Short mmCIF file of N, CA, C and O in Angstrom, two decimals:
data_model
loop_
_atom_site.label_atom_id
_atom_site.label_comp_id
_atom_site.label_asym_id
_atom_site.label_seq_id
_atom_site.Cartn_x
_atom_site.Cartn_y
_atom_site.Cartn_z
N MET Q 1 -5.80 92.91 53.74
CA MET Q 1 -5.84 92.09 54.77
C MET Q 1 -4.45 91.93 55.61
O MET Q 1 -3.56 91.46 54.85
N ALA Q 2 -4.37 91.89 56.78
CA ALA Q 2 -2.93 91.74 57.24
C ALA Q 2 -2.83 90.31 57.43
O ALA Q 2 -3.76 89.52 57.80
N SER Q 3 -1.59 89.87 57.41
CA SER Q 3 -1.14 88.50 57.73
C SER Q 3 -1.25 88.14 59.12
O SER Q 3 -0.88 89.00 59.91
N SER Q 4 -1.80 86.94 59.57
CA SER Q 4 -1.82 86.70 60.89
C SER Q 4 -0.93 85.74 61.31
O SER Q 4 -0.88 85.48 62.65
N ASN Q 5 0.32 85.52 60.64
CA ASN Q 5 1.27 84.82 61.17
C ASN Q 5 2.52 85.51 61.54
O ASN Q 5 3.61 85.19 61.61
N ASN Q 6 2.43 86.85 61.71
CA ASN Q 6 3.42 87.69 62.14
C ASN Q 6 3.65 87.45 63.67
O ASN Q 6 2.85 87.41 64.43
N LEU Q 7 5.03 87.56 64.04
CA LEU Q 7 5.23 87.33 65.50
C LEU Q 7 5.48 88.48 66.00
O LEU Q 7 5.77 89.42 65.60
N VAL Q 8 5.10 88.70 67.49
CA VAL Q 8 4.95 89.92 68.19
C VAL Q 8 6.56 90.44 68.16
O VAL Q 8 6.62 91.52 67.98
N ASN Q 9 7.24 89.56 68.52
CA ASN Q 9 8.76 89.68 68.25
C ASN Q 9 9.58 89.24 67.24
O ASN Q 9 9.91 88.15 67.08
N PRO Q 10 9.74 90.12 66.26
CA PRO Q 10 10.55 89.64 65.05
C PRO Q 10 11.76 88.97 65.29
O PRO Q 10 12.07 88.08 64.39
N SER Q 11 12.45 89.15 66.20
CA SER Q 11 13.86 88.54 66.59
C SER Q 11 13.56 87.04 66.99
O SER Q 11 14.36 86.21 67.05
N ALA Q 12 12.29 86.79 67.28
CA ALA Q 12 11.95 85.47 67.68
C ALA Q 12 11.74 84.46 66.48
O ALA Q 12 11.77 83.14 66.69
N ARG Q 13 11.84 84.93 65.32
CA ARG Q 13 11.64 84.12 63.94
C ARG Q 13 12.73 83.07 63.92
O ARG Q 13 12.24 81.82 63.58
N GLU Q 14 13.90 83.30 64.24
CA GLU Q 14 15.09 82.44 64.04
C GLU Q 14 14.86 81.32 65.10
O GLU Q 14 14.98 80.21 64.92
N ALA Q 15 14.43 81.49 66.23
CA ALA Q 15 14.03 80.49 67.45
C ALA Q 15 12.82 79.63 66.89
O ALA Q 15 12.99 78.35 67.16
N MET Q 16 11.96 80.42 66.51
CA MET Q 16 10.83 79.49 65.86
C MET Q 16 11.17 78.51 64.52
O MET Q 16 10.71 77.48 64.47
N ASP Q 17 12.02 79.12 63.84
CA ASP Q 17 12.63 78.31 62.77
C ASP Q 17 13.29 77.07 63.26
O ASP Q 17 12.99 75.93 62.70
N ARG Q 18 14.20 77.12 64.28
CA ARG Q 18 14.86 76.27 65.12
C ARG Q 18 14.02 75.13 65.40
O ARG Q 18 14.16 74.03 65.26
N PHE Q 19 13.01 75.75 66.28
CA PHE Q 19 12.10 74.92 66.87
C PHE Q 19 11.13 73.86 65.64
O PHE Q 19 10.89 72.92 66.02
N LYS Q 20 10.81 74.61 64.74
CA LYS Q 20 10.23 73.87 63.68
C LYS Q 20 11.06 72.53 63.15
O LYS Q 20 10.50 71.66 62.90
N ILE Q 21 12.28 73.13 62.78
CA ILE Q 21 13.15 72.05 62.46
C ILE Q 21 13.42 70.92 63.36
O ILE Q 21 13.52 69.80 62.90
N GLU Q 22 13.45 71.29 64.68
CA GLU Q 22 13.78 70.09 65.78
C GLU Q 22 12.38 69.16 65.64
O GLU Q 22 12.45 67.97 65.64
N ALA Q 23 11.17 69.89 65.53
CA ALA Q 23 10.03 69.12 65.83
C ALA Q 23 9.84 68.14 64.32
O ALA Q 23 9.43 67.20 64.40
N ALA Q 24 10.19 68.73 63.09
CA ALA Q 24 10.20 68.09 61.91
C ALA Q 24 11.19 66.66 62.14
O ALA Q 24 10.88 65.84 61.63
N SER Q 25 12.26 67.01 62.79
CA SER Q 25 13.22 65.94 62.72
C SER Q 25 12.73 64.71 63.66
O SER Q 25 12.97 63.45 63.57
N GLU Q 26 12.05 65.09 64.76
CA GLU Q 26 11.34 64.27 65.79
C GLU Q 26 10.26 63.33 65.01
O GLU Q 26 10.14 62.19 65.46
N VAL Q 27 9.64 63.93 64.11
CA VAL Q 27 8.53 63.07 63.43
C VAL Q 27 9.06 62.53 62.01
O VAL Q 27 8.31 61.94 61.05
N GLY Q 28 10.23 62.75 61.85
CA GLY Q 28 11.01 61.96 60.43
C GLY Q 28 10.56 62.78 59.06
O GLY Q 28 10.75 62.34 58.16
N VAL Q 29 10.49 64.25 59.28
CA VAL Q 29 10.12 65.04 58.24
C VAL Q 29 11.46 65.79 58.00
O VAL Q 29 11.87 66.35 58.90
N ASN Q 30 11.84 65.68 56.67
CA ASN Q 30 13.06 66.48 56.31
C ASN Q 30 12.68 67.66 55.83
O ASN Q 30 12.37 67.96 54.58
N LEU Q 31 12.97 68.86 56.74
CA LEU Q 31 12.64 70.21 56.41
C LEU Q 31 14.00 70.96 55.78
O LEU Q 31 15.04 70.51 56.34
N LYS Q 32 13.99 72.03 54.94
CA LYS Q 32 15.09 72.55 54.57
C LYS Q 32 14.71 74.02 54.64
O LYS Q 32 13.49 74.63 54.80
N GLN Q 33 15.96 74.77 54.55
CA GLN Q 33 15.73 76.33 54.62
C GLN Q 33 15.05 76.91 53.46
O GLN Q 33 15.12 76.45 52.48
N GLY Q 34 14.04 77.82 53.98
CA GLY Q 34 13.25 78.31 52.76
C GLY Q 34 11.99 77.42 52.54
O GLY Q 34 11.38 77.16 53.36
N TYR Q 35 11.70 77.47 51.19
CA TYR Q 35 10.50 76.88 50.74
C TYR Q 35 10.23 75.56 50.94
O TYR Q 35 11.21 74.71 50.74
N ASN Q 36 9.18 74.94 51.66
CA ASN Q 36 9.05 73.39 51.78
C ASN Q 36 7.71 73.07 51.08
O ASN Q 36 6.91 72.42 51.92
N GLY Q 37 7.37 73.68 49.89
CA GLY Q 37 6.01 73.56 49.46
C GLY Q 37 5.78 71.99 48.98
O GLY Q 37 4.68 71.50 48.44
N ASP Q 38 6.92 71.21 48.88
CA ASP Q 38 6.79 69.98 48.29
C ASP Q 38 6.49 68.96 49.19
O ASP Q 38 6.18 67.72 49.14
N LEU Q 39 6.11 69.43 50.60
CA LEU Q 39 5.87 68.43 51.80
C LEU Q 39 4.35 68.08 51.30
O LEU Q 39 3.45 69.00 50.75
N THR Q 40 3.72 66.93 51.76
CA THR Q 40 2.47 66.48 51.74
C THR Q 40 1.76 67.25 52.83
O THR Q 40 2.26 67.76 53.94
N SER Q 41 0.30 66.98 52.69
CA SER Q 41 -0.34 67.77 54.00
C SER Q 41 -0.24 67.12 55.21
O SER Q 41 -0.01 67.42 56.21
N LYS Q 42 0.09 65.55 55.23
CA LYS Q 42 0.15 64.91 56.24
C LYS Q 42 1.35 65.01 56.95
O LYS Q 42 1.74 65.17 58.10
N GLN Q 43 2.56 65.41 56.30
CA GLN Q 43 3.90 65.69 56.71
C GLN Q 43 3.87 67.23 57.28
O GLN Q 43 4.24 67.23 58.49
N ALA Q 44 3.18 68.03 56.86
CA ALA Q 44 3.31 69.40 57.26
C ALA Q 44 2.49 69.38 58.57
O ALA Q 44 2.59 69.90 59.73
N GLY Q 45 1.20 68.55 58.61
CA GLY Q 45 0.27 68.28 59.91
C GLY Q 45 0.98 67.66 61.03
O GLY Q 45 0.78 68.06 62.13
N SER Q 46 2.00 66.72 60.59
CA SER Q 46 2.58 66.15 61.69
C SER Q 46 3.75 67.01 62.32
O SER Q 46 3.80 66.99 63.69
N VAL Q 47 4.27 67.98 61.49
CA VAL Q 47 5.31 68.97 62.07
C VAL Q 47 4.31 70.01 63.14
O VAL Q 47 4.94 70.18 64.24
N GLY Q 48 3.40 70.50 62.61
CA GLY Q 48 2.75 71.37 63.33
C GLY Q 48 2.15 70.75 64.66
O GLY Q 48 2.24 71.30 65.61
N GLY Q 49 1.67 69.44 64.58
CA GLY Q 49 1.02 68.72 65.68
C GLY Q 49 1.97 68.50 66.77
O GLY Q 49 1.90 68.57 67.91
N GLN Q 50 3.32 68.44 66.21
CA GLN Q 50 4.46 68.00 67.11
C GLN Q 50 4.93 69.21 67.91
O GLN Q 50 5.15 69.16 69.04
N MET Q 51 4.80 70.14 67.11
CA MET Q 51 5.27 71.65 67.74
C MET Q 51 4.04 71.93 68.82
O MET Q 51 4.35 72.43 70.01
N VAL Q 52 2.87 71.79 68.44
CA VAL Q 52 1.77 72.07 69.43
C VAL Q 52 2.04 71.12 70.59
O VAL Q 52 1.78 71.66 71.83
N LYS Q 53 2.23 69.87 70.33
CA LYS Q 53 2.36 68.89 71.73
C LYS Q 53 3.53 69.42 72.50
O LYS Q 53 3.37 69.51 73.64
N LYS Q 54 4.77 69.87 71.95
CA LYS Q 54 5.75 70.23 72.73
C LYS Q 54 5.70 71.42 73.37
O LYS Q 54 6.03 71.66 74.70
N MET Q 55 4.86 72.30 72.77
CA MET Q 55 4.40 73.66 73.69
C MET Q 55 3.47 73.36 74.72
O MET Q 55 3.75 74.04 75.83
N ILE Q 56 2.62 72.60 74.62
CA ILE Q 56 1.55 72.09 75.65
C ILE Q 56 2.40 71.67 77.02
O ILE Q 56 2.16 71.91 77.99
N GLU Q 57 3.39 70.63 76.46
CA GLU Q 57 4.12 69.98 77.46
C GLU Q 57 4.84 70.82 78.36
O GLU Q 57 5.10 71.00 79.32
N ALA Q 58 5.48 71.98 77.33
CA ALA Q 58 6.48 73.10 78.11
C ALA Q 58 5.47 73.88 79.18
O ALA Q 58 6.12 74.05 80.29
N TYR Q 59 4.28 74.20 78.66
CA TYR Q 59 3.34 74.84 79.37
C TYR Q 59 3.12 74.26 80.74
O TYR Q 59 3.04 74.79 81.86
N GLU Q 60 2.53 72.95 80.41
CA GLU Q 60 2.18 72.05 81.67
C GLU Q 60 3.39 71.90 82.66
O GLU Q 60 3.26 71.88 84.04
N ASN Q 61 4.69 71.66 82.06
CA ASN Q 61 5.77 71.69 83.05
C ASN Q 61 6.00 72.90 83.79
O ASN Q 61 6.62 72.94 84.90
N GLY Q 62 5.71 74.14 83.21
CA GLY Q 62 5.90 75.28 83.99
C GLY Q 62 5.03 75.70 84.87
O GLY Q 62 5.05 76.37 85.85
N MET Q 63 3.83 74.98 84.77
CA MET Q 63 2.56 75.13 86.08
C MET Q 63 3.02 74.40 87.07
O MET Q 63 2.40 74.66 88.03
N LYS Q 64 3.80 73.36 87.28
CA LYS Q 64 4.07 72.44 88.32
C LYS Q 64 5.14 73.29 89.38
O LYS Q 64 5.69 74.16 89.13
#
């Protein structure tokens, strides 16, 4: 079974990593390069939620 988290454009990986670290810092979660398996589910969820929130805001601002 193929992984579903592959980016369509592999060069976008660096930008997504920067975006993730920026979102994590906004919610007070300290991410490090590489493995972050020591995060709690709540911390990981808050990072993902912040990323989605920012993507929705960017999309809505682009529609104006």
